[in-house]
mmCIF file of C-alpha atoms and ligand atoms in Angstrom:
data_model
loop_
_atom_site.group_PDB
_atom_site.id
_atom_site.type_symbol
_atom_site.label_atom_id
_atom_site.label_comp_id
_atom_site.label_asym_id
_atom_site.label_seq_id
_atom_site.Cartn_x
_atom_site.Cartn_y
_atom_site.Cartn_z
ATOM 1 C CA MET A 1 -57.558 -27.108 -116.417
ATOM 2 C CA VAL A 2 -54.857 -24.491 -115.912
ATOM 3 C CA ILE A 3 -55.045 -20.719 -116.317
ATOM 4 C CA VAL A 4 -51.871 -18.825 -117.100
ATOM 5 C CA MET A 5 -52.175 -15.163 -116.105
ATOM 6 C CA ALA A 6 -50.473 -12.571 -118.307
ATOM 7 C CA PRO A 7 -47.157 -11.162 -117.066
ATOM 8 C CA GLY A 8 -48.140 -8.098 -115.060
ATOM 9 C CA ALA A 9 -51.672 -9.332 -114.290
ATOM 10 C CA SER A 10 -52.804 -7.806 -111.005
ATOM 11 C CA ASP A 11 -53.731 -9.715 -107.841
ATOM 12 C CA GLU A 12 -57.282 -8.400 -108.234
ATOM 13 C CA GLU A 13 -57.516 -9.925 -111.729
ATOM 14 C CA THR A 14 -56.280 -13.279 -110.400
ATOM 15 C CA ASP A 15 -58.693 -13.103 -107.444
ATOM 16 C CA ALA A 16 -61.559 -12.346 -109.843
ATOM 17 C CA VAL A 17 -60.799 -15.552 -111.763
ATOM 18 C CA VAL A 18 -60.691 -17.541 -108.516
ATOM 19 C CA SER A 19 -64.018 -16.141 -107.434
ATOM 20 C CA ILE A 20 -65.708 -16.945 -110.781
ATOM 21 C CA VAL A 21 -64.450 -20.537 -110.460
ATOM 22 C CA ALA A 22 -65.613 -20.782 -106.842
ATOM 23 C CA LYS A 23 -69.093 -19.526 -107.796
ATOM 24 C CA ALA A 24 -69.213 -22.295 -110.401
ATOM 25 C CA GLY A 25 -68.531 -24.861 -107.672
ATOM 26 C CA GLY A 26 -64.824 -25.387 -108.394
ATOM 27 C CA SER A 27 -61.595 -24.868 -106.482
ATOM 28 C CA ALA A 28 -58.639 -22.847 -107.687
ATOM 29 C CA PHE A 29 -55.001 -23.091 -106.530
ATOM 30 C CA ILE A 30 -52.795 -20.094 -107.139
ATOM 31 C CA SER A 31 -49.030 -20.317 -107.751
ATOM 32 C CA ARG A 32 -47.441 -16.892 -107.858
ATOM 33 C CA GLY A 33 -44.106 -16.940 -109.699
ATOM 34 C CA VAL A 34 -41.654 -14.128 -110.308
ATOM 35 C CA SER A 35 -42.830 -13.542 -113.843
ATOM 36 C CA ARG A 36 -46.209 -15.289 -114.045
ATOM 37 C CA THR A 37 -49.084 -16.473 -111.928
ATOM 38 C CA ILE A 38 -50.634 -19.858 -112.625
ATOM 39 C CA VAL A 39 -54.112 -20.881 -111.456
ATOM 40 C CA GLY A 40 -54.903 -24.604 -111.358
ATOM 41 C CA LEU A 41 -58.612 -25.500 -111.463
ATOM 42 C CA VAL A 42 -60.214 -28.564 -109.924
ATOM 43 C CA GLY A 43 -63.852 -29.404 -110.565
ATOM 44 C CA ASP A 44 -66.227 -29.716 -113.503
ATOM 45 C CA ILE A 45 -64.102 -28.809 -116.517
ATOM 46 C CA ASP A 46 -67.074 -28.738 -118.901
ATOM 47 C CA ARG A 47 -68.743 -26.184 -116.631
ATOM 48 C CA PHE A 48 -65.523 -24.089 -116.459
ATOM 49 C CA GLN A 49 -65.454 -23.958 -120.234
ATOM 50 C CA THR A 50 -68.752 -22.093 -120.275
ATOM 51 C CA LEU A 51 -67.412 -19.309 -118.007
ATOM 52 C CA GLY A 52 -65.505 -17.384 -120.691
ATOM 53 C CA LEU A 53 -62.358 -17.394 -118.565
ATOM 54 C CA ASP A 54 -60.082 -16.759 -121.543
ATOM 55 C CA GLY A 55 -61.706 -13.345 -122.036
ATOM 56 C CA LYS A 56 -61.287 -12.185 -118.433
ATOM 57 C CA PRO A 57 -58.884 -9.318 -117.699
ATOM 58 C CA GLY A 58 -55.331 -10.506 -117.016
ATOM 59 C CA VAL A 59 -55.838 -14.027 -118.409
ATOM 60 C CA ALA A 60 -53.194 -15.002 -120.988
ATOM 61 C CA GLU A 61 -54.132 -18.621 -121.646
ATOM 62 C CA VAL A 62 -56.595 -21.281 -120.569
ATOM 63 C CA LEU A 63 -55.236 -24.807 -120.993
ATOM 64 C CA ARG A 64 -57.332 -27.944 -121.051
ATOM 65 C CA VAL A 65 -54.970 -30.887 -121.129
ATOM 66 C CA SER A 66 -55.351 -34.620 -120.722
ATOM 67 C CA VAL A 67 -51.721 -35.480 -119.931
ATOM 68 C CA PRO A 68 -50.610 -35.050 -116.295
ATOM 69 C CA TYR A 69 -48.009 -32.409 -117.196
ATOM 70 C CA LYS A 70 -50.124 -29.491 -118.293
ATOM 71 C CA LEU A 71 -48.013 -26.351 -118.507
ATOM 72 C CA VAL A 72 -45.096 -28.051 -120.248
ATOM 73 C CA SER A 73 -47.251 -30.217 -122.517
ATOM 74 C CA ARG A 74 -47.260 -29.732 -126.247
ATOM 75 C CA GLU A 75 -50.921 -30.694 -126.420
ATOM 76 C CA ASN A 76 -52.106 -27.151 -125.751
ATOM 77 C CA HIS A 77 -48.907 -25.382 -126.757
ATOM 78 C CA PRO A 78 -48.115 -26.878 -130.167
ATOM 79 C CA THR A 79 -45.397 -24.356 -131.010
ATOM 80 C CA ARG A 80 -41.995 -25.376 -129.644
ATOM 81 C CA SER A 81 -40.586 -22.767 -127.261
ATOM 82 C CA VAL A 82 -37.346 -20.854 -127.578
ATOM 83 C CA ILE A 83 -35.725 -20.159 -124.195
ATOM 84 C CA ARG A 84 -33.259 -17.266 -123.984
ATOM 85 C CA VAL A 85 -30.315 -17.375 -121.610
ATOM 86 C CA GLY A 86 -28.664 -13.966 -121.404
ATOM 87 C CA GLY A 87 -29.948 -13.369 -124.935
ATOM 88 C CA VAL A 88 -28.704 -16.721 -126.312
ATOM 89 C CA PRO A 89 -31.546 -18.781 -127.836
ATOM 90 C CA ILE A 90 -32.106 -22.474 -127.133
ATOM 91 C CA GLY A 91 -34.828 -24.072 -129.218
ATOM 92 C CA PRO A 92 -35.935 -24.872 -132.754
ATOM 93 C CA GLY A 93 -33.946 -23.201 -135.524
ATOM 94 C CA THR A 94 -30.709 -23.174 -133.586
ATOM 95 C CA MET A 95 -28.235 -25.606 -132.039
ATOM 96 C CA THR A 96 -26.706 -24.138 -128.905
ATOM 97 C CA LEU A 97 -23.378 -25.316 -127.564
ATOM 98 C CA ILE A 98 -22.855 -24.969 -123.813
ATOM 99 C CA ALA A 99 -19.343 -25.902 -122.718
ATOM 100 C CA GLY A 100 -16.896 -25.387 -119.897
ATOM 101 C CA PRO A 101 -15.302 -27.187 -116.996
ATOM 102 C CA CYS A 102 -17.209 -29.812 -115.054
ATOM 103 C CA ALA A 103 -16.132 -28.054 -111.851
ATOM 104 C CA VAL A 104 -14.818 -24.560 -111.235
ATOM 105 C CA GLU A 105 -11.398 -25.160 -109.656
ATOM 106 C CA THR A 106 -9.366 -21.967 -110.073
ATOM 107 C CA PRO A 107 -9.814 -18.649 -111.924
ATOM 108 C CA GLN A 108 -7.065 -19.647 -114.391
ATOM 109 C CA GLN A 109 -8.542 -23.092 -115.108
ATOM 110 C CA THR A 110 -12.053 -21.656 -115.554
ATOM 111 C CA LEU A 111 -10.876 -18.880 -117.849
ATOM 112 C CA ALA A 112 -8.793 -21.304 -119.923
ATOM 113 C CA ALA A 113 -11.744 -23.710 -120.212
ATOM 114 C CA ALA A 114 -14.070 -20.838 -121.164
ATOM 115 C CA ARG A 115 -11.718 -19.751 -123.948
ATOM 116 C CA MET A 116 -11.517 -23.353 -125.184
ATOM 117 C CA ALA A 117 -15.311 -23.544 -125.127
ATOM 118 C CA GLN A 118 -15.681 -20.264 -127.002
ATOM 119 C CA ARG A 119 -13.190 -21.320 -129.669
ATOM 120 C CA ALA A 120 -15.208 -24.489 -130.196
ATOM 121 C CA GLY A 121 -18.345 -22.396 -130.824
ATOM 122 C CA ALA A 122 -19.987 -22.339 -127.394
ATOM 123 C CA ALA A 123 -22.319 -19.431 -126.687
ATOM 124 C CA LEU A 124 -22.861 -20.374 -123.032
ATOM 125 C CA LEU A 125 -20.364 -21.291 -120.325
ATOM 126 C CA ARG A 126 -21.013 -24.237 -117.997
ATOM 127 C CA GLY A 127 -19.191 -24.867 -114.702
ATOM 128 C CA GLY A 128 -20.108 -26.278 -111.325
ATOM 129 C CA ALA A 129 -19.499 -24.394 -108.092
ATOM 130 C CA TYR A 130 -21.608 -26.907 -106.143
ATOM 131 C CA LYS A 131 -20.793 -30.478 -107.151
ATOM 132 C CA PRO A 132 -23.112 -33.375 -106.346
ATOM 133 C CA ARG A 133 -20.595 -36.153 -105.584
ATOM 134 C CA THR A 134 -21.098 -39.833 -104.864
ATOM 135 C CA SER A 135 -18.437 -39.708 -102.157
ATOM 136 C CA PRO A 136 -18.574 -37.212 -99.314
ATOM 137 C CA TYR A 137 -14.743 -37.205 -99.483
ATOM 138 C CA ALA A 138 -14.680 -36.079 -103.127
ATOM 139 C CA PHE A 139 -14.291 -32.414 -104.168
ATOM 140 C CA GLN A 140 -17.650 -30.750 -103.509
ATOM 141 C CA GLY A 141 -17.018 -27.488 -105.369
ATOM 142 C CA LEU A 142 -15.892 -24.042 -104.276
ATOM 143 C CA GLY A 143 -19.365 -22.765 -103.393
ATOM 144 C CA GLU A 144 -19.765 -18.987 -103.541
ATOM 145 C CA ASP A 145 -16.057 -18.530 -104.392
ATOM 146 C CA GLY A 146 -16.743 -20.632 -107.474
ATOM 147 C CA LEU A 147 -19.752 -18.486 -108.367
ATOM 148 C CA ARG A 148 -17.550 -15.375 -108.132
ATOM 149 C CA ILE A 149 -15.008 -16.956 -110.455
ATOM 150 C CA LEU A 150 -17.767 -17.760 -112.943
ATOM 151 C CA ALA A 151 -19.038 -14.176 -112.784
ATOM 152 C CA ASP A 152 -15.501 -12.829 -113.390
ATOM 153 C CA VAL A 153 -14.962 -15.180 -116.319
ATOM 154 C CA ARG A 154 -18.324 -14.148 -117.771
ATOM 155 C CA GLU A 155 -17.048 -10.547 -117.664
ATOM 156 C CA ALA A 156 -13.807 -11.552 -119.354
ATOM 157 C CA VAL A 157 -15.238 -13.668 -122.183
ATOM 158 C CA GLY A 158 -18.808 -12.388 -122.494
ATOM 159 C CA MET A 159 -20.508 -15.786 -122.177
ATOM 160 C CA PRO A 160 -23.623 -16.163 -119.983
ATOM 161 C CA VAL A 161 -23.175 -18.769 -117.241
ATOM 162 C CA VAL A 162 -25.021 -22.040 -116.533
ATOM 163 C CA THR A 163 -24.313 -23.535 -113.098
ATOM 164 C CA GLU A 164 -25.811 -26.186 -110.848
ATOM 165 C CA VAL A 165 -27.690 -25.610 -107.611
ATOM 166 C CA VAL A 166 -28.004 -28.631 -105.329
ATOM 167 C CA ASP A 167 -29.883 -27.191 -102.348
ATOM 168 C CA ALA A 168 -33.118 -25.189 -102.304
ATOM 169 C CA HIS A 169 -31.612 -22.810 -99.726
ATOM 170 C CA ASP A 170 -28.862 -21.811 -102.164
ATOM 171 C CA VAL A 171 -31.249 -20.819 -104.955
ATOM 172 C CA PRO A 172 -31.314 -17.067 -104.139
ATOM 173 C CA LEU A 173 -27.504 -16.973 -103.893
ATOM 174 C CA VAL A 174 -26.878 -18.925 -107.107
ATOM 175 C CA SER A 175 -29.510 -16.827 -108.913
ATOM 176 C CA ARG A 176 -27.545 -13.670 -108.100
ATOM 177 C CA TYR A 177 -24.548 -14.957 -110.090
ATOM 178 C CA ALA A 178 -25.930 -17.346 -112.721
ATOM 179 C CA ASP A 179 -27.766 -16.727 -115.990
ATOM 180 C CA MET A 180 -29.289 -20.221 -115.894
ATOM 181 C CA LEU A 181 -29.667 -22.614 -112.956
ATOM 182 C CA GLN A 182 -29.020 -26.304 -113.499
ATOM 183 C CA VAL A 183 -30.814 -29.049 -111.596
ATOM 184 C CA GLY A 184 -28.725 -32.195 -111.932
ATOM 185 C CA THR A 185 -29.686 -35.797 -112.506
ATOM 186 C CA ARG A 186 -29.498 -36.673 -108.808
ATOM 187 C CA ASN A 187 -31.937 -33.905 -107.896
ATOM 188 C CA MET A 188 -34.500 -34.313 -110.648
ATOM 189 C CA GLN A 189 -37.125 -35.322 -108.114
ATOM 190 C CA ASN A 190 -36.017 -33.011 -105.313
ATOM 191 C CA PHE A 191 -39.372 -31.300 -105.257
ATOM 192 C CA ALA A 192 -38.388 -28.533 -102.834
ATOM 193 C CA LEU A 193 -35.499 -27.632 -105.135
ATOM 194 C CA LEU A 194 -37.738 -27.733 -108.217
ATOM 195 C CA GLN A 195 -40.198 -25.382 -106.549
ATOM 196 C CA ALA A 196 -37.399 -23.076 -105.450
ATOM 197 C CA VAL A 197 -35.955 -22.758 -108.968
ATOM 198 C CA GLY A 198 -39.520 -22.303 -110.197
ATOM 199 C CA GLY A 199 -39.548 -19.054 -108.254
ATOM 200 C CA CYS A 200 -36.023 -17.877 -109.032
ATOM 201 C CA GLY A 201 -36.749 -15.753 -112.104
ATOM 202 C CA LYS A 202 -33.917 -17.339 -114.135
ATOM 203 C CA PRO A 203 -34.065 -20.032 -116.844
ATOM 204 C CA VAL A 204 -33.613 -23.592 -115.592
ATOM 205 C CA LEU A 205 -31.704 -26.507 -117.123
ATOM 206 C CA LEU A 206 -33.376 -29.688 -115.885
ATOM 207 C CA LYS A 207 -31.406 -32.883 -116.345
ATOM 208 C CA ARG A 208 -33.179 -36.221 -116.625
ATOM 209 C CA GLY A 209 -32.850 -38.400 -113.536
ATOM 210 C CA LEU A 210 -30.604 -41.445 -113.907
ATOM 211 C CA ASN A 211 -33.590 -43.732 -113.406
ATOM 212 C CA ALA A 212 -36.390 -41.458 -114.518
ATOM 213 C CA THR A 213 -38.980 -42.192 -117.157
ATOM 214 C CA ILE A 214 -39.713 -39.437 -119.645
ATOM 215 C CA GLU A 215 -43.050 -38.835 -117.942
ATOM 216 C CA GLU A 216 -41.358 -38.419 -114.539
ATOM 217 C CA TRP A 217 -38.910 -35.978 -116.130
ATOM 218 C CA LEU A 218 -41.765 -33.915 -117.592
ATOM 219 C CA MET A 219 -43.610 -33.978 -114.263
ATOM 220 C CA ALA A 220 -40.441 -32.589 -112.651
ATOM 221 C CA ALA A 221 -40.489 -29.796 -115.245
ATOM 222 C CA GLU A 222 -44.146 -29.229 -114.379
ATOM 223 C CA TYR A 223 -43.108 -28.510 -110.762
ATOM 224 C CA VAL A 224 -40.879 -25.694 -112.036
ATOM 225 C CA ALA A 225 -43.516 -24.381 -114.441
ATOM 226 C CA GLN A 226 -46.240 -24.529 -111.811
ATOM 227 C CA ARG A 227 -44.294 -21.915 -109.828
ATOM 228 C CA GLY A 228 -44.556 -19.566 -112.783
ATOM 229 C CA ASN A 229 -41.239 -20.313 -114.479
ATOM 230 C CA LEU A 230 -41.726 -21.644 -118.003
ATOM 231 C CA ASP A 231 -38.135 -20.955 -119.050
ATOM 232 C CA ILE A 232 -37.033 -24.564 -118.808
ATOM 233 C CA VAL A 233 -34.616 -26.536 -120.982
ATOM 234 C CA LEU A 234 -34.558 -30.326 -120.626
ATOM 235 C CA CYS A 235 -31.294 -32.258 -120.804
ATOM 236 C CA GLU A 236 -30.960 -35.979 -121.566
ATOM 237 C CA ARG A 237 -27.692 -37.073 -119.922
ATOM 238 C CA GLY A 238 -27.846 -40.860 -120.036
ATOM 239 C CA ILE A 239 -29.763 -43.311 -117.904
ATOM 240 C CA ARG A 240 -28.654 -46.304 -115.870
ATOM 241 C CA THR A 241 -29.048 -49.630 -117.683
ATOM 242 C CA PHE A 242 -27.591 -53.131 -117.310
ATOM 243 C CA ASP A 243 -24.639 -52.099 -119.487
ATOM 244 C CA THR A 244 -21.648 -50.756 -117.620
ATOM 245 C CA THR A 245 -19.391 -50.346 -120.656
ATOM 246 C CA THR A 246 -20.265 -46.667 -120.722
ATOM 247 C CA ARG A 247 -20.825 -44.532 -117.635
ATOM 248 C CA ASN A 248 -24.524 -44.277 -118.546
ATOM 249 C CA THR A 249 -26.571 -45.175 -121.607
ATOM 250 C CA LEU A 250 -27.485 -42.179 -123.732
ATOM 251 C CA ASP A 251 -31.190 -42.456 -124.568
ATOM 252 C CA ILE A 252 -31.032 -40.772 -127.936
ATOM 253 C CA SER A 253 -34.721 -41.479 -128.590
ATOM 254 C CA ALA A 254 -35.549 -39.239 -125.608
ATOM 255 C CA VAL A 255 -34.930 -36.212 -127.857
ATOM 256 C CA PRO A 256 -37.680 -36.748 -130.449
ATOM 257 C CA VAL A 257 -39.965 -38.417 -127.908
ATOM 258 C CA ALA A 258 -39.747 -35.541 -125.425
ATOM 259 C CA GLN A 259 -39.949 -32.939 -128.189
ATOM 260 C CA GLY A 260 -43.221 -34.547 -129.259
ATOM 261 C CA LEU A 261 -44.657 -34.358 -125.752
ATOM 262 C CA THR A 262 -43.439 -30.974 -124.561
ATOM 263 C CA HIS A 263 -42.880 -27.563 -126.116
ATOM 264 C CA LEU A 264 -39.666 -27.145 -124.097
ATOM 265 C CA PRO A 265 -36.254 -27.428 -125.783
ATOM 266 C CA VAL A 266 -34.306 -30.671 -125.300
ATOM 267 C CA ILE A 267 -30.516 -30.846 -125.272
ATOM 268 C CA ILE A 268 -27.980 -33.655 -124.798
ATOM 269 C CA ASP A 269 -25.025 -34.075 -122.430
ATOM 270 C CA PRO A 270 -22.657 -36.467 -124.198
ATOM 271 C CA SER A 271 -19.953 -35.999 -121.526
ATOM 272 C CA HIS A 272 -21.818 -37.350 -118.503
ATOM 273 C CA SER A 273 -23.612 -40.029 -120.509
ATOM 274 C CA GLY A 274 -20.579 -41.598 -122.193
ATOM 275 C CA GLY A 275 -18.164 -40.724 -119.407
ATOM 276 C CA ARG A 276 -15.235 -41.013 -121.805
ATOM 277 C CA ARG A 277 -13.625 -38.316 -123.936
ATOM 278 C CA GLU A 278 -13.537 -40.434 -127.098
ATOM 279 C CA LEU A 279 -17.323 -40.878 -127.013
ATOM 280 C CA VAL A 280 -18.161 -37.176 -126.819
ATOM 281 C CA LEU A 281 -17.803 -36.366 -130.507
ATOM 282 C CA PRO A 282 -19.742 -39.385 -131.877
ATOM 283 C CA LEU A 283 -22.522 -38.856 -129.334
ATOM 284 C CA SER A 284 -22.624 -35.137 -130.167
ATOM 285 C CA ARG A 285 -23.006 -35.909 -133.858
ATOM 286 C CA ALA A 286 -25.818 -38.349 -133.054
ATOM 287 C CA ALA A 287 -27.513 -35.744 -130.848
ATOM 288 C CA MET A 288 -27.426 -33.118 -133.595
ATOM 289 C CA ALA A 289 -28.652 -35.605 -136.208
ATOM 290 C CA VAL A 290 -31.638 -36.573 -134.052
ATOM 291 C CA GLY A 291 -32.619 -32.910 -133.623
ATOM 292 C CA ALA A 292 -31.310 -31.934 -130.186
ATOM 293 C CA ASP A 293 -31.659 -28.214 -129.529
ATOM 294 C CA GLY A 294 -28.215 -28.078 -127.963
ATOM 295 C CA LEU A 295 -25.250 -29.825 -126.387
ATOM 296 C CA ILE A 296 -23.606 -29.385 -123.003
ATOM 297 C CA ILE A 297 -19.999 -30.530 -122.973
ATOM 298 C CA ASP A 298 -17.160 -30.688 -120.421
ATOM 299 C CA VAL A 299 -13.805 -29.191 -121.459
ATOM 300 C CA HIS A 300 -10.670 -28.822 -119.319
ATOM 301 C CA PRO A 301 -7.229 -27.359 -120.016
ATOM 302 C CA ALA A 302 -5.511 -30.179 -118.046
ATOM 303 C CA PRO A 303 -7.977 -33.026 -117.444
ATOM 304 C CA GLU A 304 -5.332 -35.227 -115.792
ATOM 305 C CA GLU A 305 -5.388 -32.691 -112.937
ATOM 306 C CA ALA A 306 -9.190 -32.210 -112.890
ATOM 307 C CA LEU A 307 -10.910 -32.477 -109.511
ATOM 308 C CA CYS A 308 -14.026 -33.964 -111.099
ATOM 309 C CA ASP A 309 -14.761 -36.051 -114.207
ATOM 310 C CA GLY A 310 -11.368 -35.560 -115.958
ATOM 311 C CA PRO A 311 -11.723 -38.649 -118.204
ATOM 312 C CA GLN A 312 -14.747 -37.200 -120.013
ATOM 313 C CA ALA A 313 -13.398 -33.668 -120.549
ATOM 314 C CA LEU A 314 -12.403 -32.643 -124.041
ATOM 315 C CA VAL A 315 -8.894 -31.218 -124.386
ATOM 316 C CA ALA A 316 -7.553 -28.609 -126.794
ATOM 317 C CA ASP A 317 -6.728 -31.232 -129.466
ATOM 318 C CA ASP A 318 -10.350 -32.448 -129.611
ATOM 319 C CA LEU A 319 -11.801 -29.013 -130.111
ATOM 320 C CA ALA A 320 -11.100 -28.544 -133.804
ATOM 321 C CA GLU A 321 -13.264 -31.556 -134.610
ATOM 322 C CA LEU A 322 -16.026 -30.409 -132.266
ATOM 323 C CA ALA A 323 -15.870 -26.894 -133.712
ATOM 324 C CA HIS A 324 -16.236 -28.333 -137.205
ATOM 325 C CA ALA A 325 -19.106 -30.642 -136.238
ATOM 326 C CA VAL A 326 -21.213 -27.982 -134.508
ATOM 327 C CA ARG A 327 -20.934 -25.721 -137.549
ATOM 328 C CA ALA A 328 -21.346 -28.376 -140.259
ATOM 329 C CA PHE A 329 -24.181 -30.520 -138.860
ATOM 330 C CA PRO A 330 -26.957 -28.073 -137.850
ATOM 331 C CA PRO A 331 -27.441 -26.535 -141.349
ATOM 332 C CA MET A 332 -28.108 -30.037 -142.718
ATOM 333 C CA ILE A 333 -31.314 -30.094 -140.641
ATOM 334 C CA GLY A 334 -32.260 -26.452 -141.015
ATOM 335 C CA ARG A 335 -30.551 -25.059 -137.918
ATOM 336 C CA GLN A 336 -27.762 -22.598 -137.225
ATOM 337 C CA LEU A 337 -25.195 -22.657 -134.464
ATOM 338 C CA ALA A 338 -26.474 -20.166 -131.861
HETATM 339 C C1 E4P B 401 -20.414 -34.151 -112.197
HETATM 340 O O1 E4P B 401 -20.503 -33.222 -112.692
HETATM 341 C C2 E4P B 401 -20.821 -34.872 -111.048
HETATM 342 O O2 E4P B 401 -20.610 -34.174 -109.890
HETATM 343 C C3 E4P B 401 -20.091 -36.131 -111.121
HETATM 344 O O3 E4P B 401 -20.414 -36.743 -112.325
HETATM 345 C C4 E4P B 401 -20.304 -36.948 -109.908
HETATM 346 O O4 E4P B 401 -19.840 -38.215 -110.052
HETATM 347 P P1 E4P B 401 -19.002 -38.905 -108.936
HETATM 348 O O5 E4P B 401 -19.092 -38.132 -107.673
HETATM 349 O O6 E4P B 401 -19.553 -40.273 -108.839
HETATM 350 O O7 E4P B 401 -17.575 -38.880 -109.413
HETATM 351 C C1 PEP B 402 -22.967 -31.709 -114.293
HETATM 352 O O1 PEP B 402 -23.383 -31.417 -115.420
HETATM 353 O O2 PEP B 402 -22.074 -31.084 -113.716
HETATM 354 C C2 PEP B 402 -23.565 -32.851 -113.587
HETATM 355 C C3 PEP B 402 -23.361 -33.052 -112.301
HETATM 356 O O3 PEP B 402 -24.294 -33.621 -114.378
HETATM 357 P P1 PEP B 402 -25.350 -34.761 -114.012
HETATM 358 O O4 PEP B 402 -26.284 -34.187 -113.032
HETATM 359 O O5 PEP B 402 -25.956 -35.074 -115.329
HETATM 360 O O6 PEP B 402 -24.542 -35.894 -113.464
#
């Protein structure tokens, strides 16, 4: 059983809940987040249900759940959540396009990519200042200089910024610049990082691990939620299978399956899954048709010069088709482009 305290609940109110549970023979574990405090209960659940915990001062919700992911489960939170990133909604009713360069390379390249993204219909700008690379000799990102470029481009174009954090120690720094923190596929089970972003006070984009089951992905989200941060968006970005024709295999069924299990929004990354520019549009159409709450797409003004993932970046010529698709498809399933 999990108790979610109301935003603004006092420490005394939380302590009162803990003491009621202790008197009933149970144990309570408190996670204090920036915006919410969560109390996990261990013991006789039937007994806890007689304690009237939902009526105690400061208690927002009492969740009794049978699946191992409790806070992110749809079982006790049937309504699908809308997560806002700098005011931009991601969730049911809308289809949100996030686009931008894979990596922040220069101010000019980032600004050009942001303008391309905006013309295509993107409401949010993506771009990596910290790049998780297979090779230690590959471009690792510009670090804080990259974050400054993203912040300047946000000023120039007015798009909130989504950027990856790869190390728990960098979470406070990245949170100062970003509107949403991304945890990439390679770090989906980096539990220290998940806990750190759980306490960062900003929405989190959690990509599915290359080899992760949907349950493992939702348990990773639970780590973030358990620290009091329920502003999580899940991203299916392809998994590793026997087939090497594409960079990864997009698990399109992950969208409706995950949406049935969790109240969190689920988006698709057709760039990193397909790994090739010509696959981005067909995979985006498939994602929208299956009900994805958004898309995150790489664009680059000169992909032949890109320092990371050039072959999958859309170029100016591709954008008219993308712009058409993201406006035409969502209304067919009762959504609007955010
Ligand atoms: C992208 O954004 C990642 O950093 C990239 O896909 C890493 O892949 P690679 O280092 O194997 O090129
Ligand atoms: C990215 O989006 O920049 C990225 C590194 O993606 P992934 O973690 O899915 O490989």
